Coordinates of C-alpha atoms and ligand atoms in Angstrom, one line a residue:
M132 CA 13.3 13.3 26.1
R133 CA 10.5 14.3 23.8
K134 CA 7.2 14.7 25.5
Q135 CA 4.5 15.6 23.0
I136 CA 1.3 14.5 24.6
K137 CA -1.2 16.6 22.6
H138 CA -3.3 15.6 19.7
Y139 CA -3.9 17.9 16.6
I140 CA -7.7 18.3 16.3
N141 CA -9.6 21.0 14.4
G142 CA -6.6 23.1 13.6
E143 CA -5.0 23.2 17.1
W144 CA -2.9 21.1 19.5
V145 CA -5.2 19.9 22.3
E146 CA -4.9 18.0 25.5
S147 CA -6.1 14.4 25.4
T148 CA -9.3 13.6 27.3
G149 CA -7.4 10.8 29.0
S150 CA -4.2 10.8 31.1
E151 CA -2.5 7.6 29.8
T152 CA 0.7 8.0 27.9
I153 CA 2.8 5.6 25.7
D154 CA 6.6 5.4 26.0
V155 CA 8.6 5.6 22.8
I156 CA 11.8 3.6 22.9
N157 CA 15.0 4.5 21.1
P158 CA 15.9 1.2 19.4
A159 CA 19.7 1.9 19.5
T160 CA 19.8 2.6 23.3
E161 CA 16.7 0.7 24.4
E162 CA 15.9 3.8 26.5
V163 CA 12.7 5.7 26.6
M164 CA 13.2 8.7 24.3
G165 CA 9.8 10.2 24.4
K166 CA 6.1 10.0 25.4
I167 CA 2.9 10.5 23.5
S168 CA -0.7 10.5 24.6
S169 CA -2.6 7.3 24.5
G170 CA -5.7 8.8 22.8
T171 CA -9.3 7.9 23.8
E172 CA -12.5 7.2 22.0
E173 CA -13.6 10.7 22.9
D174 CA -10.4 12.2 21.3
L175 CA -11.2 10.2 18.1
D176 CA -14.8 11.3 18.1
K177 CA -13.7 15.0 18.4
A178 CA -11.4 14.5 15.4
V179 CA -14.1 12.8 13.3
K180 CA -16.5 15.6 14.2
A181 CA -14.0 18.2 13.1
A182 CA -13.2 16.4 9.9
R183 CA -16.9 16.0 9.1
A184 CA -17.5 19.7 9.7
A185 CA -14.6 20.5 7.4
F186 CA -15.8 18.2 4.6
P187 CA -18.4 20.4 2.8
A188 CA -15.9 23.3 2.2
F189 CA -12.8 21.3 1.9
S190 CA -14.3 18.9 -0.7
R191 CA -15.3 21.9 -2.8
S192 CA -12.0 23.7 -2.6
T193 CA -10.4 24.4 -5.9
K194 CA -7.4 22.7 -7.5
E195 CA -5.5 26.0 -7.1
E196 CA -6.2 26.1 -3.4
R197 CA -5.1 22.5 -2.9
I198 CA -1.9 23.1 -4.9
Q199 CA -1.1 26.1 -2.8
W200 CA -1.6 24.1 0.5
L201 CA 0.6 21.3 -0.9
N202 CA 3.3 23.7 -2.0
N203 CA 3.2 25.3 1.5
I204 CA 3.7 21.9 3.0
V205 CA 6.7 21.3 0.6
E206 CA 8.2 24.6 1.8
G207 CA 7.7 23.8 5.5
Y208 CA 9.0 20.3 5.1
E209 CA 12.2 21.5 3.3
K210 CA 12.9 24.0 6.1
R211 CA 13.0 21.3 8.7
K212 CA 15.3 18.8 6.9
E213 CA 17.9 18.5 9.8
E214 CA 15.1 18.0 12.4
F215 CA 13.5 15.2 10.3
I216 CA 16.8 13.4 10.0
D217 CA 17.4 13.6 13.7
V218 CA 13.9 12.5 14.7
M219 CA 14.0 9.4 12.4
T220 CA 17.4 8.5 13.5
D221 CA 16.2 8.7 17.1
E222 CA 12.8 7.0 16.9
L223 CA 13.5 4.4 14.2
G224 CA 17.2 3.8 14.6
S225 CA 17.7 4.6 11.0
P226 CA 21.4 5.6 10.2
L227 CA 21.9 9.3 9.6
T228 CA 22.7 8.7 5.9
V229 CA 19.5 6.6 5.4
S230 CA 17.4 9.2 7.3
E231 CA 18.9 11.8 4.9
E232 CA 19.0 10.0 1.6
V233 CA 16.0 7.7 1.9
H234 CA 13.4 8.8 4.5
Y235 CA 13.6 12.5 4.2
P236 CA 13.3 12.7 0.4
M237 CA 10.6 10.0 0.2
G238 CA 8.2 12.0 2.5
L239 CA 8.9 15.1 0.6
G240 CA 8.6 13.4 -2.8
H241 CA 5.0 12.6 -2.3
F242 CA 3.9 16.2 -1.6
K243 CA 5.9 17.4 -4.7
Q244 CA 4.3 14.6 -6.8
A245 CA 0.8 15.5 -5.5
V246 CA 1.3 19.0 -6.8
D247 CA 2.3 17.7 -10.3
S248 CA -0.4 15.0 -10.4
L249 CA -3.1 17.4 -9.3
A250 CA -2.1 20.0 -11.9
E251 CA -2.8 17.4 -14.6
F252 CA -5.7 15.7 -12.8
S253 CA -9.2 15.9 -14.3
F254 CA -12.1 15.8 -11.9
S255 CA -14.7 15.8 -14.7
E256 CA -14.9 14.3 -18.1
D257 CA -17.4 14.3 -20.9
R258 CA -17.9 10.7 -21.9
G259 CA -20.5 11.1 -24.6
G260 CA -23.6 9.6 -23.0
H261 CA -22.8 11.0 -19.6
T262 CA -20.5 13.3 -17.7
L263 CA -18.1 11.7 -15.2
L264 CA -17.4 13.5 -12.0
K265 CA -14.8 12.5 -9.4
E266 CA -15.6 13.8 -5.9
S267 CA -14.0 13.5 -2.5
I268 CA -14.8 10.2 -0.8
G269 CA -15.6 11.9 2.5
V270 CA -13.6 11.6 5.7
S271 CA -10.6 9.3 5.6
G272 CA -8.8 7.5 8.4
L273 CA -5.1 6.9 7.9
I274 CA -3.2 4.2 9.9
T275 CA 0.5 4.1 9.3
P276 CA 3.3 1.7 10.4
W277 CA 6.7 2.5 11.9
N278 CA 9.1 1.4 9.2
F279 CA 8.9 4.6 7.0
P280 CA 7.6 7.3 9.3
T281 CA 7.5 10.2 6.8
N282 CA 6.9 8.2 3.6
Q283 CA 3.9 6.2 4.8
A284 CA 2.1 9.2 6.3
S285 CA 3.0 11.6 3.4
T286 CA 1.8 9.5 0.6
K287 CA -1.6 9.2 2.2
I288 CA -1.9 12.8 3.4
A289 CA -0.7 14.3 0.1
S290 CA -3.3 12.2 -1.9
A291 CA -6.1 13.1 0.5
I292 CA -5.4 16.8 0.3
A293 CA -5.2 16.6 -3.5
A294 CA -8.7 14.9 -3.5
G295 CA -10.2 17.2 -0.9
S296 CA -10.7 14.5 1.7
P297 CA -10.4 15.5 5.4
V298 CA -8.3 13.1 7.4
I299 CA -7.6 11.6 10.8
L300 CA -4.1 10.2 11.0
K301 CA -3.0 7.7 13.6
P302 CA 0.7 7.1 13.2
A303 CA 2.5 4.0 14.6
S304 CA 3.1 4.6 18.4
K305 CA 6.7 3.2 18.0
T306 CA 7.6 6.1 15.6
P307 CA 5.1 9.0 16.2
F308 CA 7.4 12.1 16.2
A309 CA 8.1 12.5 12.5
A310 CA 4.4 12.4 11.9
M311 CA 3.9 15.0 14.6
M312 CA 6.4 17.2 12.8
L313 CA 4.3 16.8 9.6
A314 CA 1.3 17.9 11.6
E315 CA 3.2 21.0 12.7
I316 CA 4.1 21.8 9.1
I317 CA 0.5 21.3 8.0
D318 CA -0.7 23.5 10.8
E319 CA 1.3 26.4 9.1
A320 CA 0.2 25.5 5.6
G321 CA -3.1 27.2 5.8
L322 CA -5.5 24.3 5.4
P323 CA -9.0 24.8 6.7
K324 CA -9.6 23.8 10.3
G325 CA -10.5 20.1 10.6
A326 CA -9.1 19.1 7.2
F327 CA -6.1 17.4 8.9
N328 CA -6.3 15.8 12.4
L329 CA -3.8 13.6 14.2
V330 CA -4.7 11.4 17.1
N331 CA -2.0 9.4 18.8
G332 CA -2.6 6.1 20.5
S333 CA -2.4 2.4 20.3
G334 CA -3.6 0.4 17.3
S335 CA -6.1 -1.5 19.5
D336 CA -7.7 1.7 20.7
I337 CA -7.4 4.4 18.0
G338 CA -6.6 2.2 15.0
N339 CA -9.5 -0.1 15.9
G340 CA -11.7 3.0 16.5
I341 CA -10.9 4.4 13.1
S342 CA -11.8 1.2 11.2
S343 CA -15.1 0.8 13.0
H344 CA -16.2 4.5 13.2
P345 CA -19.4 5.3 11.4
G346 CA -18.2 8.8 10.7
I347 CA -15.2 7.6 8.7
D348 CA -15.9 6.8 5.0
F349 CA -12.5 5.3 3.9
V350 CA -9.6 3.7 5.7
S351 CA -6.2 3.7 4.2
F352 CA -4.0 1.2 6.2
T353 CA -0.3 0.2 5.8
G354 CA 1.0 -2.6 8.1
S355 CA 0.7 -6.3 8.8
G356 CA -1.7 -8.7 7.2
A357 CA -3.2 -9.7 10.5
V358 CA -4.2 -6.1 11.3
G359 CA -5.3 -5.6 7.7
E360 CA -7.7 -8.5 8.1
K361 CA -9.2 -6.9 11.3
I362 CA -9.6 -3.6 9.5
M363 CA -11.5 -5.2 6.6
K364 CA -13.8 -7.0 9.0
N365 CA -14.5 -3.8 11.1
G366 CA -14.9 -1.8 7.9
A367 CA -17.5 -4.2 6.6
E368 CA -19.9 -3.3 9.4
T369 CA -20.3 0.2 8.0
I370 CA -19.5 -0.7 4.4
K371 CA -16.4 1.4 4.4
K372 CA -14.0 1.4 1.5
V373 CA -10.7 0.0 2.7
A374 CA -7.3 0.3 1.1
L375 CA -4.6 -2.0 2.4
E376 CA -0.8 -2.1 1.9
L377 CA 0.4 -5.3 3.7
G378 CA 3.9 -6.2 2.8
G379 CA 5.5 -8.9 0.8
K380 CA 8.2 -11.5 0.2
S381 CA 9.4 -10.2 -3.1
P382 CA 11.5 -12.1 -5.6
I383 CA 14.7 -10.9 -7.2
V384 CA 15.2 -12.9 -10.5
V385 CA 18.8 -12.9 -11.6
L386 CA 19.1 -13.8 -15.3
G387 CA 21.9 -16.0 -16.7
D388 CA 23.6 -13.0 -18.4
A389 CA 23.6 -10.8 -15.3
D390 CA 26.7 -9.2 -14.0
V391 CA 27.3 -11.1 -10.7
K392 CA 28.3 -8.0 -8.9
D393 CA 25.2 -6.1 -9.9
A394 CA 23.1 -9.0 -8.8
A395 CA 24.8 -9.2 -5.4
K396 CA 24.5 -5.5 -4.9
T397 CA 20.8 -5.6 -5.6
A398 CA 20.3 -8.5 -3.2
L399 CA 22.3 -6.8 -0.4
S400 CA 20.6 -3.4 -0.7
N401 CA 17.2 -5.1 -0.5
M402 CA 18.3 -7.1 2.5
M403 CA 20.1 -4.3 4.4
T404 CA 18.3 -1.0 3.6
N405 CA 16.3 0.1 6.7
T406 CA 17.5 -3.1 8.4
G407 CA 15.4 -5.1 6.0
Q408 CA 12.2 -3.5 7.4
V409 CA 10.9 -2.7 4.0
C410 CA 7.6 -4.1 2.7
S411 CA 8.8 -4.2 -0.9
A412 CA 12.2 -5.7 0.0
G413 CA 13.4 -8.5 -2.4
T414 CA 14.3 -11.3 -0.1
R415 CA 14.1 -14.3 -2.3
V416 CA 17.0 -14.3 -4.7
F417 CA 16.6 -16.6 -7.6
I418 CA 19.9 -17.3 -9.3
P419 CA 20.9 -19.8 -12.1
Q420 CA 22.4 -22.9 -10.6
S421 CA 25.6 -22.2 -12.6
M422 CA 26.1 -18.8 -10.9
K423 CA 25.6 -20.1 -7.3
Q424 CA 29.2 -20.2 -6.3
S425 CA 30.3 -16.9 -7.8
F426 CA 27.2 -15.2 -6.4
E427 CA 27.8 -16.5 -2.9
E428 CA 31.4 -15.4 -3.0
M429 CA 30.4 -11.9 -4.3
I430 CA 27.7 -11.3 -1.8
L431 CA 30.0 -12.3 1.1
D432 CA 32.7 -9.9 -0.4
L433 CA 30.3 -7.0 -0.5
L434 CA 28.5 -7.6 2.8
P435 CA 31.1 -5.4 4.7
T436 CA 30.0 -2.4 2.6
F437 CA 26.9 -2.4 4.7
P438 CA 28.4 -1.8 8.2
V439 CA 25.9 -2.4 11.1
G440 CA 26.1 -0.2 14.1
D441 CA 25.1 3.0 16.0
P442 CA 22.9 5.0 13.6
W443 CA 24.4 8.2 14.8
K444 CA 27.9 7.2 13.7
E445 CA 29.3 8.3 10.3
G446 CA 29.6 5.5 7.8
I447 CA 27.0 3.2 9.3
A448 CA 24.6 1.7 6.7
T449 CA 22.4 -0.5 8.9
G450 CA 21.0 0.3 12.3
P451 CA 19.1 -1.7 14.9
L452 CA 15.6 -3.3 14.4
V453 CA 12.8 -1.0 15.6
S454 CA 11.9 -2.9 18.8
E455 CA 12.5 -5.9 21.0
D456 CA 9.5 -7.6 19.6
Q457 CA 10.8 -7.2 16.1
W458 CA 14.2 -8.5 17.2
D459 CA 12.6 -11.6 18.7
T460 CA 10.6 -12.2 15.5
V461 CA 13.7 -12.0 13.4
Q462 CA 15.6 -14.3 15.8
S463 CA 12.9 -17.0 15.6
Y464 CA 13.0 -16.9 11.8
I465 CA 16.8 -17.3 11.8
E466 CA 16.4 -20.2 14.2
K467 CA 13.8 -21.8 11.7
G468 CA 16.1 -21.1 8.8
K469 CA 19.0 -23.0 10.4
K470 CA 16.8 -26.1 10.3
E471 CA 15.6 -25.5 6.7
A472 CA 18.6 -24.3 4.8
T473 CA 22.4 -23.7 4.8
L474 CA 23.5 -20.7 6.8
L475 CA 26.0 -18.8 4.6
V476 CA 26.6 -16.0 7.1
G477 CA 25.1 -14.4 10.2
G478 CA 22.8 -16.3 12.6
T479 CA 21.1 -15.7 15.9
G480 CA 22.2 -13.3 18.5
K481 CA 23.7 -9.8 18.3
P482 CA 26.6 -8.7 16.2
E483 CA 29.9 -8.5 18.1
G484 CA 30.2 -5.3 20.2
L485 CA 26.6 -4.3 19.8
D486 CA 25.1 -5.7 23.0
T487 CA 22.8 -2.8 23.7
G488 CA 20.2 -2.0 21.0
Y489 CA 18.0 -4.2 18.9
Y490 CA 20.8 -5.1 16.5
A491 CA 20.6 -8.3 14.4
K492 CA 23.3 -10.1 12.5
P493 CA 23.0 -9.8 8.7
T494 CA 22.0 -13.3 7.8
I495 CA 22.1 -15.1 4.4
F496 CA 20.7 -18.5 3.8
T497 CA 21.5 -20.6 0.8
D498 CA 20.3 -23.9 -0.6
V499 CA 16.8 -22.6 0.3
S500 CA 13.7 -24.3 -1.0
N501 CA 11.0 -21.9 -2.1
D502 CA 8.4 -23.7 0.0
S503 CA 10.3 -23.3 3.3
V504 CA 9.1 -20.9 6.0
I505 CA 12.0 -18.5 5.5
A506 CA 11.2 -18.2 1.8
Q507 CA 7.5 -17.9 2.2
E508 CA 7.0 -15.5 5.2
E509 CA 7.9 -11.9 5.6
I510 CA 10.7 -11.6 8.1
F511 CA 11.2 -7.8 8.2
G512 CA 14.8 -7.9 9.1
P513 CA 18.3 -8.2 7.5
V514 CA 17.8 -11.7 6.3
T515 CA 17.8 -13.0 2.7
T516 CA 17.4 -16.4 1.0
I517 CA 19.2 -17.7 -2.1
I518 CA 17.3 -20.1 -4.3
T519 CA 18.7 -21.7 -7.4
Y520 CA 17.0 -22.5 -10.7
D521 CA 17.9 -24.4 -13.9
D522 CA 15.2 -23.0 -16.2
L523 CA 13.8 -19.4 -16.3
E524 CA 10.2 -20.6 -16.5
D525 CA 10.8 -22.5 -13.2
A526 CA 12.3 -19.3 -11.7
I527 CA 9.2 -17.3 -12.7
E528 CA 6.9 -20.0 -11.3
M529 CA 8.7 -20.0 -8.0
A530 CA 8.8 -16.2 -7.9
N531 CA 5.0 -16.3 -8.2
D532 CA 4.5 -19.2 -5.8
N533 CA 3.9 -17.0 -2.7
V534 CA 0.8 -15.4 -1.1
Y535 CA 2.3 -12.0 -1.6
G536 CA 2.7 -9.9 -4.7
L537 CA 4.0 -6.4 -3.7
A538 CA 7.2 -6.1 -5.7
G539 CA 9.7 -7.9 -7.9
Y540 CA 13.2 -7.2 -9.2
V541 CA 15.0 -8.4 -12.3
V542 CA 18.7 -8.2 -13.0
G543 CA 20.3 -9.0 -16.3
K544 CA 21.1 -7.8 -19.8
D545 CA 18.9 -9.2 -22.6
P546 CA 16.1 -6.6 -23.1
E547 CA 13.6 -9.1 -24.3
T548 CA 14.2 -11.5 -21.4
L549 CA 14.1 -8.6 -18.9
R550 CA 10.7 -7.5 -20.4
Y551 CA 9.4 -11.0 -20.3
V552 CA 10.3 -11.6 -16.6
A553 CA 9.0 -8.1 -15.6
S554 CA 5.7 -8.8 -17.3
N555 CA 5.3 -12.3 -15.8
I556 CA 6.0 -11.6 -12.1
R557 CA 2.6 -11.1 -10.5
A558 CA 3.3 -8.0 -8.4
G559 CA 2.4 -4.4 -8.3
R560 CA 5.8 -2.9 -8.8
I561 CA 8.8 -4.3 -10.7
K562 CA 12.3 -2.8 -10.8
V563 CA 14.6 -3.7 -13.6
N564 CA 18.3 -3.4 -13.0
G565 CA 18.0 -1.1 -9.9
A566 CA 16.0 1.6 -11.8
E567 CA 15.3 4.9 -10.0
T568 CA 11.9 5.2 -8.2
D569 CA 9.3 7.3 -10.0
F570 CA 7.0 9.0 -7.5
N571 CA 4.2 8.9 -10.0
G572 CA 4.4 5.1 -10.3
P573 CA 1.5 3.4 -8.5
F574 CA 2.5 1.4 -5.4
G575 CA 0.4 -1.5 -4.0
G576 CA 0.1 -5.2 -4.1
Y577 CA -1.4 -8.2 -5.9
K578 CA -2.7 -11.1 -3.9
Q579 CA -2.3 -10.8 -0.1
S580 CA 0.0 -7.8 -0.4
G581 CA -3.1 -5.6 -0.3
I582 CA -5.9 -3.8 -2.0
G583 CA -5.6 -0.5 -3.8
R584 CA -2.7 1.7 -5.0
E585 CA -0.9 4.7 -3.5
W586 CA 1.5 7.3 -5.0
G587 CA 0.8 9.9 -7.8
D588 CA -2.4 10.0 -9.7
F589 CA -3.5 6.5 -8.7
G590 CA -3.1 7.5 -5.1
I591 CA -5.4 10.5 -5.5
E592 CA -8.1 8.2 -7.1
E593 CA -8.3 6.2 -3.9
Y594 CA -9.8 9.3 -2.1
L595 CA -12.4 9.9 -4.7
E596 CA -15.9 8.6 -5.5
I597 CA -17.1 8.3 -9.1
K598 CA -20.4 9.9 -10.2
S599 CA -22.0 9.6 -13.6
V600 CA -24.3 12.4 -14.5
H601 CA -26.7 11.6 -17.4
G602 CA -28.1 14.7 -19.2
M603 CA -25.8 17.2 -17.6
P604 CA -26.6 20.6 -19.3
K605 CA -23.7 21.6 -21.5
Ligands
TAP183 P1 0.9 -3.6 12.7 O1 0.5 -4.1 14.0 O2 0.2 -4.0 11.5 O3 0.9 -2.0 12.9 C1 0.7 -1.1 11.8 C2 -0.2 0.1 12.3 O4 -1.5 -0.5 12.7 C3 0.3 0.8 13.6 O5 -0.1 2.1 13.5 C4 -0.5 0.1 14.7 O6 -0.6 0.8 15.9 C5 -1.9 -0.1 14.0 N1 -2.7 -1.2 14.6 C6 -2.3 -2.2 15.4 N2 -3.4 -3.0 15.7 C7 -4.5 -2.4 15.1 C8 -5.9 -2.7 15.1 N3 -6.4 -3.7 15.7 N4 -6.7 -1.9 14.3 C9 -6.2 -0.8 13.7 N5 -4.9 -0.5 13.7 C10 -4.0 -1.3 14.4 O7 2.4 -3.8 12.4 P2 3.6 -4.1 13.5 O8 3.2 -4.8 14.7 O9 4.1 -2.8 13.8 O10 4.5 -5.0 12.7 C11 4.3 -6.4 12.6 C12 4.6 -7.0 11.3 O11 3.9 -6.3 10.3 C13 6.1 -6.8 10.9 O12 6.9 -7.7 11.3 C14 6.0 -6.7 9.4 O13 6.0 -8.0 8.9 C15 4.7 -6.2 9.1 N6 4.8 -4.7 8.7 C16 4.5 -4.4 7.5 C17 4.6 -3.1 7.1 C18 4.4 -2.8 5.7 S1 4.9 -1.4 5.1 N7 3.6 -3.5 4.9 C19 5.0 -2.1 8.0 C20 5.2 -2.5 9.3 C21 5.1 -3.8 9.7 P3 0.4 0.7 17.1 O14 1.6 0.0 16.6 O15 0.6 2.1 17.4 O16 -0.2 -0.1 18.2

């Protein structure tokens, strides 16, 4: 049992001013695996005070100092690889291989990228009639979700450090321990006191407190649209800048010349990775009508290559969902789907032999209409939808006919058609034929997928204000 009931404020681990705690549940066993403190308004106030006190010096720190701190974090992070893998497997239920090959490197990648981006970054520019200065935005509040415990916190923290913005991090209370490891690593990285603070607690207390706090200048939030809306409303009262990363229902457009196996692999990895709890997952698969039968056969053939089960067991690709609530949500979408479309495989209930743990059956719907609920709403589970098209323009129109616009995927051969589809999907990130992820590529959404961009140099920009100085002496 992990019991980590302190907050990290002003460079040290401190007791909470309250006595309430929050249980953290292991989703594979349904047992309490740890406890954290349920932070109070007073705890948050202390953290904001520390961050504001750190601001003058931290915002004026040099590029070299920030690069050194980021490099120290990289070093500390790498030393604790095994622990990160264990923590995420425990708190998120992420299979060992996914913790090692996806979660661990993603968190690390943002710190490494911040070093590279910062080395190239220009905080001042002579623009002829004026000099442009980019200065730290002030104190930032970071609110992160449970689905990528290291990635979500790391991209925000790395960019904020690169920009010289002191932060208060509130990690998701379902998966707080990887973020607390990050705090331990940052503690040893030599940052000035108060530049990094972590306050644990519920969204309704600490998250809500961050978005309405007059001492916080910028809120960077990743999570659900419903909470994003509350954060914008709260932020409006003190005219805070707000960046939101809110998820999606991303399309995979399979071209007529695509290899059917490549297309099925892309669809399955989007559906199954992290048990489908990925904001950028492609879960509307648009295939030519003529490919329907071969695609369905192929996806069913390949589904067993993603075995579901105990995340601690070798060879498991997909673990449980994060919580009972998430399991219930996924079940209710599958129930809806059964009324709206044809169930190709899966369904409600737990997979055979997995009665304990929040396991869901990998579920594929076909004959799906793009305007059905299962094709329009984010399910956040191992569920995908197959939608056929006759004409590529129709496919693009359907791909864009959704309130979200976070990501998109194209599978096929003809370069001109691939470019055409990639350019015409209205989303912030497109992957062509399963391309590798570039950590310098901006990440964020069009439409209701959010506001702003994270990752790399665009991520750093979020934590900066722009100043134009006219008549700056040369
Ligand atoms: P949210 O409720 O949005 O939680 C995300 C973060 O916001 C957590 O740290 C949460 O704290 C905090 N929060 C909750 N209420 C808040 C409030 N009123 N003010 C400020 N912060 C608040 O997401 P969830 O309940 O975990 O998941 C629900 C759905 O959101 C999922 O089914 C999925 O569709 C979507 N989701 C999307 C993403 C991404 S990456 N876009 C990630 C996770 C979930 P606590 O959880 O500690 O209370």
